[in-house]
Short mmCIF file of C-alpha atoms in Angstrom, two decimals:
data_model
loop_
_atom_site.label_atom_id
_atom_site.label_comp_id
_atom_site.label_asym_id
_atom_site.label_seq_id
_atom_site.Cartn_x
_atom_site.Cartn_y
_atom_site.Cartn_z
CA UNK A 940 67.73 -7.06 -67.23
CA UNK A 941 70.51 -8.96 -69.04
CA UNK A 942 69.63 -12.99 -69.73
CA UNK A 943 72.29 -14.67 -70.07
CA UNK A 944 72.41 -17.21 -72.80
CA UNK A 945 74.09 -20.57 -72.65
CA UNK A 946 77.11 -21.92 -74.82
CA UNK A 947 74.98 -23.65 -77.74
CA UNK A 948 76.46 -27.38 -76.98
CA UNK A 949 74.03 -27.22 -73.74
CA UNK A 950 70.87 -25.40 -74.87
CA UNK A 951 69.52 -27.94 -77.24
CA UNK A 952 67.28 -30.16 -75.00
CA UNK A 953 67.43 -33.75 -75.62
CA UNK A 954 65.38 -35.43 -78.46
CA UNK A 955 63.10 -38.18 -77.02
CA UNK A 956 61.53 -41.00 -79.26
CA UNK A 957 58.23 -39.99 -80.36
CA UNK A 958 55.08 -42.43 -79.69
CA UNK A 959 52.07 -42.36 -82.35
CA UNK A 960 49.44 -40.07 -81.13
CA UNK A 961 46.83 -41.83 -81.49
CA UNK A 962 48.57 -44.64 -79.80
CA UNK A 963 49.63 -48.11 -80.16
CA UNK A 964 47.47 -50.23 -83.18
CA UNK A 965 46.06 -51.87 -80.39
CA UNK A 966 44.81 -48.32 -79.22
CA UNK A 967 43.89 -47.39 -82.75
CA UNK A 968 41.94 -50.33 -83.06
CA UNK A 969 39.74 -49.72 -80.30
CA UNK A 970 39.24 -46.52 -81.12
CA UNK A 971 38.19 -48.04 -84.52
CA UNK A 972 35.90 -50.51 -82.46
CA UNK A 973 34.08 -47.60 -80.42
CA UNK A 974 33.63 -45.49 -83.56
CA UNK A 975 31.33 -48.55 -85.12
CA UNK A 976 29.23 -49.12 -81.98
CA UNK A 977 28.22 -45.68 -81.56
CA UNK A 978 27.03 -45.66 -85.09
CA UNK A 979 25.47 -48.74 -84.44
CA UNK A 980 23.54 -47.07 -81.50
CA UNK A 981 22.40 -43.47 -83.46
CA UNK A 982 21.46 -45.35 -86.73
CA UNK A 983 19.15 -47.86 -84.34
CA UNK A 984 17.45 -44.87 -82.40
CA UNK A 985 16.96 -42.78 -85.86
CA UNK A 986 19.38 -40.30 -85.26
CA UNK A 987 21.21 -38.72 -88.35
CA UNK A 988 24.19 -40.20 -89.97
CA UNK A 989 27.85 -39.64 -88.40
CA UNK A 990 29.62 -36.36 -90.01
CA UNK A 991 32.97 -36.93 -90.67
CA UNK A 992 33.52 -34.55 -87.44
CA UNK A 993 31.38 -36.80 -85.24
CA UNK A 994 33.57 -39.31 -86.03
CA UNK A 995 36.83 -38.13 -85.37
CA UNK A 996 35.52 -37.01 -81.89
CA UNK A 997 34.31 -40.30 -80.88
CA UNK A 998 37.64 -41.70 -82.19
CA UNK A 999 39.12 -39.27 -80.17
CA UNK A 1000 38.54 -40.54 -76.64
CA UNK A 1001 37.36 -43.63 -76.60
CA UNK A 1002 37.51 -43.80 -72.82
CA UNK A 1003 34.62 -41.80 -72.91
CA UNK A 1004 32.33 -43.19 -75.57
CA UNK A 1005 33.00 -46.59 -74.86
CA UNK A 1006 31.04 -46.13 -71.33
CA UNK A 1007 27.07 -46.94 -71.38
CA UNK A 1008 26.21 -43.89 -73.46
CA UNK A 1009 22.61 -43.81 -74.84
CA UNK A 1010 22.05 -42.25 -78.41
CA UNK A 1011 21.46 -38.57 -76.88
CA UNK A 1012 24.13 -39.29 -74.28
CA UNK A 1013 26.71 -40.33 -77.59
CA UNK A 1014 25.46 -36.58 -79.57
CA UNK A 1015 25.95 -34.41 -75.82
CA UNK A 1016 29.19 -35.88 -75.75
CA UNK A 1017 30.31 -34.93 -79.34
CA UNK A 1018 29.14 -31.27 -78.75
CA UNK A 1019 30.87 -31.34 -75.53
CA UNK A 1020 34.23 -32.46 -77.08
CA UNK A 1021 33.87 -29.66 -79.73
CA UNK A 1022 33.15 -27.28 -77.26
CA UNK A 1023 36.18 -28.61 -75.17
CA UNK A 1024 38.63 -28.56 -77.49
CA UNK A 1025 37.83 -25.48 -79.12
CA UNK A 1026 38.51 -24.08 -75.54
CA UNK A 1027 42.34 -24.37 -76.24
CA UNK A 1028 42.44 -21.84 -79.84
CA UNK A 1029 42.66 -18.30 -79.54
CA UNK A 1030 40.41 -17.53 -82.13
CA UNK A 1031 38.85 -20.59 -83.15
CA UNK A 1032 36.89 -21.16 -86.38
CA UNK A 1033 33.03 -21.89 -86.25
CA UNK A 1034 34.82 -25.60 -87.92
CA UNK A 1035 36.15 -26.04 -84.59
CA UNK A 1036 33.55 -24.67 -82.10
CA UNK A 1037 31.24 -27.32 -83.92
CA UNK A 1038 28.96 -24.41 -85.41
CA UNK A 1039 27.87 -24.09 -88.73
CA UNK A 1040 29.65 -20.83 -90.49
CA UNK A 1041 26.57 -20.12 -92.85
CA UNK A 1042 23.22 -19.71 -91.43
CA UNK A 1043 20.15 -19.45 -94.07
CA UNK A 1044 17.37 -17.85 -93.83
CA UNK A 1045 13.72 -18.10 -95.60
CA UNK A 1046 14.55 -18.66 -99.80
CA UNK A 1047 17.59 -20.06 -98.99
CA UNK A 1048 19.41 -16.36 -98.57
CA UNK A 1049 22.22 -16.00 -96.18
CA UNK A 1050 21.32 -14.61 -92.86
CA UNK A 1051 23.32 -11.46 -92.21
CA UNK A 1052 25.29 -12.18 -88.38
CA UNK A 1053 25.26 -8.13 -87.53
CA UNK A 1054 21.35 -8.42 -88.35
CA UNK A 1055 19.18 -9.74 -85.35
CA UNK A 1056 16.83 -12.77 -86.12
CA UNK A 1057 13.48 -10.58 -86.51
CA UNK A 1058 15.54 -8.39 -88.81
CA UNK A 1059 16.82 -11.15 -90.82
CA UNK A 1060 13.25 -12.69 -91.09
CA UNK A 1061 12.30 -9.37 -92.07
CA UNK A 1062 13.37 -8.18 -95.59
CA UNK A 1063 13.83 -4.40 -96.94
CA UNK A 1064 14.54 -3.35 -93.41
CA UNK A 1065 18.01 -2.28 -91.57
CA UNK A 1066 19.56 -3.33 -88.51
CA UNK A 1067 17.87 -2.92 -85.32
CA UNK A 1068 20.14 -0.78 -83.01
CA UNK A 1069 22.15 -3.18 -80.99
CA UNK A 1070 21.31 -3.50 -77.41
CA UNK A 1071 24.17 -2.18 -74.95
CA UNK A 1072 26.46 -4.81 -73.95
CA UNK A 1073 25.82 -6.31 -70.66
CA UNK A 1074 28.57 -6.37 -68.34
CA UNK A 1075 30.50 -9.34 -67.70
CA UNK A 1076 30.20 -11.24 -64.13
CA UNK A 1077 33.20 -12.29 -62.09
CA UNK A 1078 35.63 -10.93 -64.30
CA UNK A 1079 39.48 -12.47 -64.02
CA UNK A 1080 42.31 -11.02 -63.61
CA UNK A 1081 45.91 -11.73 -65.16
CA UNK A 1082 48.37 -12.39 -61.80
CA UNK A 1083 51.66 -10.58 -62.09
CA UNK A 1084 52.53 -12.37 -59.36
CA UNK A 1085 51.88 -16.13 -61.03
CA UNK A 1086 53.61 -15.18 -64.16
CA UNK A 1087 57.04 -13.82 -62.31
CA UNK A 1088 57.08 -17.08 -60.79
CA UNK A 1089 56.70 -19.00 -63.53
CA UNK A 1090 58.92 -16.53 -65.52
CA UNK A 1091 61.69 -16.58 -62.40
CA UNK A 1092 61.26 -20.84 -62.31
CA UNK A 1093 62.28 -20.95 -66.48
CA UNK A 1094 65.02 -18.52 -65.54
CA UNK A 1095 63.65 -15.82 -67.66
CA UNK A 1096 63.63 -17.08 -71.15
CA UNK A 1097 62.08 -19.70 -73.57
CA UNK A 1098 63.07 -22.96 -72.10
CA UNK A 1099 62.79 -24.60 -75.90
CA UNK A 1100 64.78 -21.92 -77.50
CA UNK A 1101 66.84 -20.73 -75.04
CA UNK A 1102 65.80 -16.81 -76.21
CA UNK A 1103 64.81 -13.92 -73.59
CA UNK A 1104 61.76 -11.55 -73.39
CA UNK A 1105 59.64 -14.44 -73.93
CA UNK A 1106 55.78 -14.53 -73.79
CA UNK A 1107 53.89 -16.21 -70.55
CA UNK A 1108 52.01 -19.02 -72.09
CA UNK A 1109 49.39 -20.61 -70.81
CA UNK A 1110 48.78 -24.63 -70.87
CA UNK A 1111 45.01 -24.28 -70.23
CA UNK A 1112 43.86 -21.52 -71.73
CA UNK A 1113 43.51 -18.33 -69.73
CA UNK A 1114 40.26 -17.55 -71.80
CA UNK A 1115 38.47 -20.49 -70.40
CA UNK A 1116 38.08 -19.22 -66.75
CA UNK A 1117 38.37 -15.32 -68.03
CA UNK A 1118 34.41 -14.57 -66.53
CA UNK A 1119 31.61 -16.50 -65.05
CA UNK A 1120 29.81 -16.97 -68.55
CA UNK A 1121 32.94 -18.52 -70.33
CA UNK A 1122 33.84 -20.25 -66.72
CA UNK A 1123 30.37 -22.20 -66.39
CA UNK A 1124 30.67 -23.11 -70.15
CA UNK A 1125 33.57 -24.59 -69.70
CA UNK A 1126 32.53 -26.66 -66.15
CA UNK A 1127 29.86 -27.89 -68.38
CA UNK A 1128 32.06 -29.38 -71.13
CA UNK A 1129 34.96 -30.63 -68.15
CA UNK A 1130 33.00 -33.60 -67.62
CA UNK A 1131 34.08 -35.46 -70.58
CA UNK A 1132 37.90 -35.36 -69.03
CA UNK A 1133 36.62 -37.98 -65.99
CA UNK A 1134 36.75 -41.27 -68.00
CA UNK A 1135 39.88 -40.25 -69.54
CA UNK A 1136 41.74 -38.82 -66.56
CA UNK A 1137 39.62 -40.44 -63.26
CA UNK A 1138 37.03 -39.29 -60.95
CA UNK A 1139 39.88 -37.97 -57.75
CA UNK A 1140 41.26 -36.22 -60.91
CA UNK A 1141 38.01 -34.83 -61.91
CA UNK A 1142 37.08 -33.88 -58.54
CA UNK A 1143 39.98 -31.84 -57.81
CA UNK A 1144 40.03 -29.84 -61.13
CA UNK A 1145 36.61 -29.52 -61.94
CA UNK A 1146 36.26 -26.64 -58.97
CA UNK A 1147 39.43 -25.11 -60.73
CA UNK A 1148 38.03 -24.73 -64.02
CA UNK A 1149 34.53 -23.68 -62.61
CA UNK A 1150 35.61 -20.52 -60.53
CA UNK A 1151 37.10 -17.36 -62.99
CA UNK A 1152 40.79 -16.52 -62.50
CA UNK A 1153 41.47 -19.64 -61.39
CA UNK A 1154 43.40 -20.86 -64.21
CA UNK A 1155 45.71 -18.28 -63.58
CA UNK A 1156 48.58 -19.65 -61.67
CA UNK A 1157 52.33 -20.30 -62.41
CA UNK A 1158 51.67 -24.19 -62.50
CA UNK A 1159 49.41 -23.36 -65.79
CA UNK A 1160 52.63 -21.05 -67.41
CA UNK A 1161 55.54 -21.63 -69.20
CA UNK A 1162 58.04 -18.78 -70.76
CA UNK A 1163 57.39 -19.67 -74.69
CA UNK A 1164 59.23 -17.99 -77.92
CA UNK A 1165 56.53 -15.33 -79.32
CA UNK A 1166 56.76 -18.08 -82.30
CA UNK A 1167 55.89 -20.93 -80.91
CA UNK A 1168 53.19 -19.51 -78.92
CA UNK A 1169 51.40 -18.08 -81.73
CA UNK A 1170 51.76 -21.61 -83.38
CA UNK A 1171 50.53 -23.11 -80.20
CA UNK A 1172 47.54 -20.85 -79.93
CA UNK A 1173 46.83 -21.71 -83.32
CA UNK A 1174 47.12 -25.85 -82.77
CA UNK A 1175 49.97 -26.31 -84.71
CA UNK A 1176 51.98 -27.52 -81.65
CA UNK A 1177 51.30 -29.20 -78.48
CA UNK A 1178 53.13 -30.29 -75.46
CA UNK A 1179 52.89 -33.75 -74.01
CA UNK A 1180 53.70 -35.14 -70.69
CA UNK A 1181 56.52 -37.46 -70.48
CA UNK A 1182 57.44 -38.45 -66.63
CA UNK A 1183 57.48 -37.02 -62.79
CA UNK A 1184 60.69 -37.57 -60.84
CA UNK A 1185 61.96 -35.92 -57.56
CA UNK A 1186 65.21 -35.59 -56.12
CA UNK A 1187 66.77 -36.39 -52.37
CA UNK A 1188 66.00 -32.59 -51.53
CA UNK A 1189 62.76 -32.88 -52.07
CA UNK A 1190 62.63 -30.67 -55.84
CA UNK A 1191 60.31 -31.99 -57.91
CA UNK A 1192 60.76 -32.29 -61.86
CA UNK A 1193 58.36 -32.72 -64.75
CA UNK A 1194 59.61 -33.69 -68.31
CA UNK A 1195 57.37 -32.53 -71.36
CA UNK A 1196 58.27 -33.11 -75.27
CA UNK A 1197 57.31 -30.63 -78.19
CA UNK A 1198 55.05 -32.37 -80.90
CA UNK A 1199 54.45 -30.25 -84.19
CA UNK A 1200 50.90 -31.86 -85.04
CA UNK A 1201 49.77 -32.97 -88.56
CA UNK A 1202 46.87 -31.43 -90.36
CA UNK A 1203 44.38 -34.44 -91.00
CA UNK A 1204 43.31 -32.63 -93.98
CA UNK A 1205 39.48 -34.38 -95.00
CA UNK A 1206 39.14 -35.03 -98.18
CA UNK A 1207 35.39 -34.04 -98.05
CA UNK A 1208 34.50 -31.62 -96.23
CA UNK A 1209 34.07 -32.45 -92.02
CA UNK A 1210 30.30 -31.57 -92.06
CA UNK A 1211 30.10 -34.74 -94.69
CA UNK A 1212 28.42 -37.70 -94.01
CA UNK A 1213 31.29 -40.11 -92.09
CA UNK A 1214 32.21 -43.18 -94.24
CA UNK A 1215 32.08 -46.27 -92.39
CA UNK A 1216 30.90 -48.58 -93.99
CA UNK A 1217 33.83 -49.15 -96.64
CA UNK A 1218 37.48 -51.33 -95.78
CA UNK A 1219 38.78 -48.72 -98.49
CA UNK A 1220 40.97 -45.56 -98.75
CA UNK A 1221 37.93 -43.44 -98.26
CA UNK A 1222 36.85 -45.11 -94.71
CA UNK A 1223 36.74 -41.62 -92.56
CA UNK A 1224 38.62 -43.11 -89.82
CA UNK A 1225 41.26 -45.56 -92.32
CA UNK A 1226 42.00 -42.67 -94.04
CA UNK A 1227 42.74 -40.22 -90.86
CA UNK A 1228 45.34 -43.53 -89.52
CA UNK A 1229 47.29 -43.34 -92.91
CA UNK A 1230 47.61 -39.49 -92.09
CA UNK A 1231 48.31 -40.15 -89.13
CA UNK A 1232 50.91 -43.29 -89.91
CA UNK A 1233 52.61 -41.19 -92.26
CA UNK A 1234 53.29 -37.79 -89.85
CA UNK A 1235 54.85 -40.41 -87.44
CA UNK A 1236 57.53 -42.35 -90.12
CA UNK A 1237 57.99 -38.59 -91.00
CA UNK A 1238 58.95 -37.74 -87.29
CA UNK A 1239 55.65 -34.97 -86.70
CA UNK A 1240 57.45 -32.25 -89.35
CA UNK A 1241 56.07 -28.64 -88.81
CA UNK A 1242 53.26 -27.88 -91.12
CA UNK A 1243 52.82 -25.71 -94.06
CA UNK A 1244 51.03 -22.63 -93.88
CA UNK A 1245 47.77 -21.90 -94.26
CA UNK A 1246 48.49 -19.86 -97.70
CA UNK A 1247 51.31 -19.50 -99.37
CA UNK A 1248 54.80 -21.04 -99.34
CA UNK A 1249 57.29 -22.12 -97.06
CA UNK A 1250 57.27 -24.46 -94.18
CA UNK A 1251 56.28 -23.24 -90.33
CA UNK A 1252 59.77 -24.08 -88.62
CA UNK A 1253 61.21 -22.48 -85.24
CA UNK A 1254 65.20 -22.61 -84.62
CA UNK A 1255 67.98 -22.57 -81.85
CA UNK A 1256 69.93 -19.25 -82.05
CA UNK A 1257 72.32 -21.27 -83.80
CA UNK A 1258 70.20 -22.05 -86.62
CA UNK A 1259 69.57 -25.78 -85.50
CA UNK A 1260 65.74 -26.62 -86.17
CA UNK A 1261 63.48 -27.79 -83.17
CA UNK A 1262 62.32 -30.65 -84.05
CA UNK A 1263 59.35 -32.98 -82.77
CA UNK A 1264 60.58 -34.91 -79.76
CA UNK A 1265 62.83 -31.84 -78.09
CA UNK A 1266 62.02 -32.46 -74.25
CA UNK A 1267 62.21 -29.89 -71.39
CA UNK A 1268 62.15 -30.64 -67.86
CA UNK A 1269 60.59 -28.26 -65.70
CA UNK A 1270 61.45 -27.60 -61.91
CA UNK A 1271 59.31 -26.98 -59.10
CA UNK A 1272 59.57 -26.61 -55.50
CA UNK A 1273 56.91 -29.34 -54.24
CA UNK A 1274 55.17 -32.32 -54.96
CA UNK A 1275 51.67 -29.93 -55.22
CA UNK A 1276 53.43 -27.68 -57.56
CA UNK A 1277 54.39 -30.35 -60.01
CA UNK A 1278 51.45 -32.77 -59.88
CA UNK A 1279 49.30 -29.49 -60.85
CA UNK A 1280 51.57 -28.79 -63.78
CA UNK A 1281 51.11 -32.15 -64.99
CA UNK A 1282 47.94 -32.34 -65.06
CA UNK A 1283 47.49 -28.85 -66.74
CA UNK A 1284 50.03 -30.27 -70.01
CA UNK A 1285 47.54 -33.46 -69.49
CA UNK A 1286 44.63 -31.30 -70.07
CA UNK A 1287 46.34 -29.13 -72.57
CA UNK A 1288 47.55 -32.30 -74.94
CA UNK A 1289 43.98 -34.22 -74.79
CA UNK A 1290 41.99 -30.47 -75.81
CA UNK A 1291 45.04 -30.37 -78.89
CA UNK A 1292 44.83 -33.92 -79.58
CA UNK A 1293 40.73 -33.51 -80.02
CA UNK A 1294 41.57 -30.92 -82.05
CA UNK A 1295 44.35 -32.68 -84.57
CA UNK A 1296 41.77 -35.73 -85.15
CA UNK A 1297 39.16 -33.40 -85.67
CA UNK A 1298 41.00 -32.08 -88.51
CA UNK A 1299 39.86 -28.49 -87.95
CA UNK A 1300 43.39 -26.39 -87.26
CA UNK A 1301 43.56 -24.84 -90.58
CA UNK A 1302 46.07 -26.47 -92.76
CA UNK A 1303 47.07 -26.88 -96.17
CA UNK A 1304 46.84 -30.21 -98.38
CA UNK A 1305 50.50 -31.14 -99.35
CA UNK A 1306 48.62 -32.80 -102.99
CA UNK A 1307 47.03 -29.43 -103.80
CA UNK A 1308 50.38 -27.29 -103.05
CA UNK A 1309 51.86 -26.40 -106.39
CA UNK A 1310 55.21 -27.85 -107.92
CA UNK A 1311 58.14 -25.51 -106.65
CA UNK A 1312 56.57 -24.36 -103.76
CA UNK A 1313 56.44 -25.79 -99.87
CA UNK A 1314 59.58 -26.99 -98.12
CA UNK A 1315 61.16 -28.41 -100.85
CA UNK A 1316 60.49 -25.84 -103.80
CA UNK A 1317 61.43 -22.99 -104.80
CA UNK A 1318 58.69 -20.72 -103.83
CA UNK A 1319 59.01 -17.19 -102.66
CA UNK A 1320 60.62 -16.35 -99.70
CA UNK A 1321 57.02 -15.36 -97.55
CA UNK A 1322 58.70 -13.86 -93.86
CA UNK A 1323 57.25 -11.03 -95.05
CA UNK A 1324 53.61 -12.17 -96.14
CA UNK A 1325 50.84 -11.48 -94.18
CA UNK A 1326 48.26 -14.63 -93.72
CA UNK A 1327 44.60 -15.63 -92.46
CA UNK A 1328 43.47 -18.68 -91.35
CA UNK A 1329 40.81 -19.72 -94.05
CA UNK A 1330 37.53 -20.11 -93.22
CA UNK A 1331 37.75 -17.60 -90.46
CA UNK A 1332 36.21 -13.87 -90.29
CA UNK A 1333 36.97 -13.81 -86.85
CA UNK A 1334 40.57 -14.36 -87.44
CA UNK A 1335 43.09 -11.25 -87.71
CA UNK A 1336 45.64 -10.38 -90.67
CA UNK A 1337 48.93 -12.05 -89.04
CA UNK A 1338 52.18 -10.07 -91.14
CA UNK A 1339 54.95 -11.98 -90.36
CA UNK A 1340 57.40 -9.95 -88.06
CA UNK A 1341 55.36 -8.12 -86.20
CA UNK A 1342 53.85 -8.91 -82.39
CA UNK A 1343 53.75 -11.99 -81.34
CA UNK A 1344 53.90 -13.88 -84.66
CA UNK A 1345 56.56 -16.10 -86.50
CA UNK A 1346 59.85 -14.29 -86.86
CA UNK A 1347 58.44 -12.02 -83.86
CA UNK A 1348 60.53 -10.80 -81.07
CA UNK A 1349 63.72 -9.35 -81.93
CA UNK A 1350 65.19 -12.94 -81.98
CA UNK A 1351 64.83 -14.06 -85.59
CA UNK A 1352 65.91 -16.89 -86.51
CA UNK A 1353 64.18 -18.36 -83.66
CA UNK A 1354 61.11 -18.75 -85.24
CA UNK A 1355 60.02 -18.12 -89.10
CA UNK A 1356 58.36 -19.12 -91.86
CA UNK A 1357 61.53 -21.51 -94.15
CA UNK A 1358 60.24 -21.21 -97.80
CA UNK A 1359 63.02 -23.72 -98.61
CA UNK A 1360 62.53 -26.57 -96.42
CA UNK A 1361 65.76 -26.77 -94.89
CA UNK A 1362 67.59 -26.14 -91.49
CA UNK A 1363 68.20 -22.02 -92.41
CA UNK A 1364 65.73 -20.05 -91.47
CA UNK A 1365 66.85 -17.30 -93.81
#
């Protein structure tokens, strides 16, 4: 099937002006505020001292942690937004499932994961033979049907990049709802969304998210650039609501913008010990607002990648970079039909957000990167580099060019890695 591809001067959607993600100071300062009273709380019940990754997810959503939480309630929650926002990376590091990713055993040794834990507590001896898997329960299905409509409502291509053959993307992941295990696991952890979002809200999705296969619908979908949904699966980019509007004839539209998200890089180590007692550079949650303060003046730029050089950029057809702030709007046939693809973006940006002030989407610290390489250097050109997420076993080898990966598609340049920092992709 032939796409046909607009005149350039009408595919670029319109840049919007970007608001701070972690909102207005006023915002920022309560979620400051919040931070310091649940300390207050664990330190006066004996509980153990803040990690830097407690802290970030109370400063996350302080609609949530500002309610009467007691010192358990204040740790269920934290585990609850790690397990939450975890929900919405393909493969996400034990960093961002809020599991440690080195388990000792007796003397200190590490424990060996393909070893059970009577073999690992029991030294000179091999691997038990591993029990046959059990069968998952419920077991979704992917709906043809869902993703042609979604596919037939953004006329059959990437509504970002204008490209065709696109991938079906999904705004809350698929993977969430994909049995009864991961389905119950994730009705667990939903809860946290009902200060942030309301209890008719929570009421109405909570179901959804409970029952497999029920994520799976063509308000949950958008076509997506094989680029910028590997990026997205990874938490490099995020999509965030921006208004509702009908027409006369009843067709309903919803607006969301593009945000390439910063990597709050911690300068220790997010198991550490939180700082908050300091006014100084070193504060855990005055540092992450200078990150933060400093991706916004810079306009959210792409990131750099994990290893190597080069700058994660995706591009028009034309070679004109999309940029933070490119908006879309989205057309659907009823008032049901949009209001449930709102609130799947809604869901999808809060799970990313958690995720960005966590600090735990792989990145690379700009100070450590050395001179001549990045987006501004003169680096090697790395299209052709294959790369890991650090920190990861579970991760796969991504080479650049091939499946769904930067550069993927048959569409270069609409997505690649720019080892030069500017506008070309090549």
């Amino acid at each position: 099937m032939s796409t046909h591809i607009p005149n350039s001067m009408v595919t670029h959607p319109p840049v919007v002006p970007l608001e701070r993600l972690e909102g207005d100071p006023q915002e920022a300062a309560r979620r400051d505020a919040v931070v310091l009273v649940c300390d207050r709380k664990l330190k006066k019940a004996g509980f153990p001292k803040l990690t830097h990754d407690d802290a970030m997810c109370i400063w996350s959503d302080p609609w949530r942690f500002e309610t009467d939480l007691d010192a358990k309630g204040i740790t269920d929650s934290i585990r609850d937004h790690k397990i939450f926002s975890a929900l919405f990376l393909t493969n996400p590091t034990h960093e961002a499932a809020g599991i440690a990713s080195l388990k000792r055993g007796p003397g200190g040794q590490p424990k060996d994961p393909k070893r059970s834990k009577q073999d690992n507590d029991q030294k000179g001896k091999g691997p038990a033979k591993p029990a046959d898997p059990k069968p998952k329960k419920d077991v979704a299905e992917r709906s043809t049907s869902e993703k042609d409509q979604a596919r037939k409502r953004d006329g059959h291509m990437c509504r970002w990049q204008w490209t065709p053959h696109p991938d079906m993307s999904h705004f809350f992941p698929f993977a969430a709802t994909k049995d009864a295990e991961a389905a119950a696991k994730t009705a667990d952890c939903f809860q946290i969304t009902k200060p942030r979002f309301g209890l008719a809200h929570f009421d109405k999705y909570h179901p959804i998210v409970s029952k497999p296969g029920e994520l799976e619908a063509a308000s949950n979908l958008q076509a997506l650039g094989k680029s910028l949904h590997d990026w997205e699966d990874r938490g490099y980019l995020a999509f965030k609501f921006s208004k509702i509007e009908s027409s006369d004839n009843n067709i309903w539209f919803v607006t969301i913008v593009l945000y390439w998200l910063p990597y709050l890089y911690p300068e220790t180590a997010t198991s550490a010990t939180a700082n908050l007692s300091s006014g100084g550079p070193n504060n855990t949650v005055i540092r992450a607002r200078r990150q933060l303060d400093d991706a916004y003046h810079t306009r959210y730029p792409p990131r750099h990648p994990p290893i190597g050089n080069g700058v994660m950029k995706a591009f028009f057809r034309d070679r004109n970079e999309i940029v933070s702030g490119r908006s879309v709007k989205f057309q659907h046939r009823s008032e049901e039909e949009a209001r449930n693809f709102k609130a799947m973006v809604d869901y999808h940006w809060f799970g990313m957000s958690i995720l960005t002030f966590r600090g735990v989407t792989n990145g690379f610290d700009p100070r450590s990167r050395p001179s001549g390489s990045g987006g501004g250097g003169d680096g090697p050109n790395t299209r052709n580099r294959a790369f890991t997420l650090p920190g990861s076993s579970s991760m796969p080898t991504l080479p650049v060019g091939h499946g769904r990966h930067p550069g993927a598609g048959g569409h270069t340049p609409t997505g690649s890695i720019d080892p030069r920092g500017t506008n070309s992709p090549c």
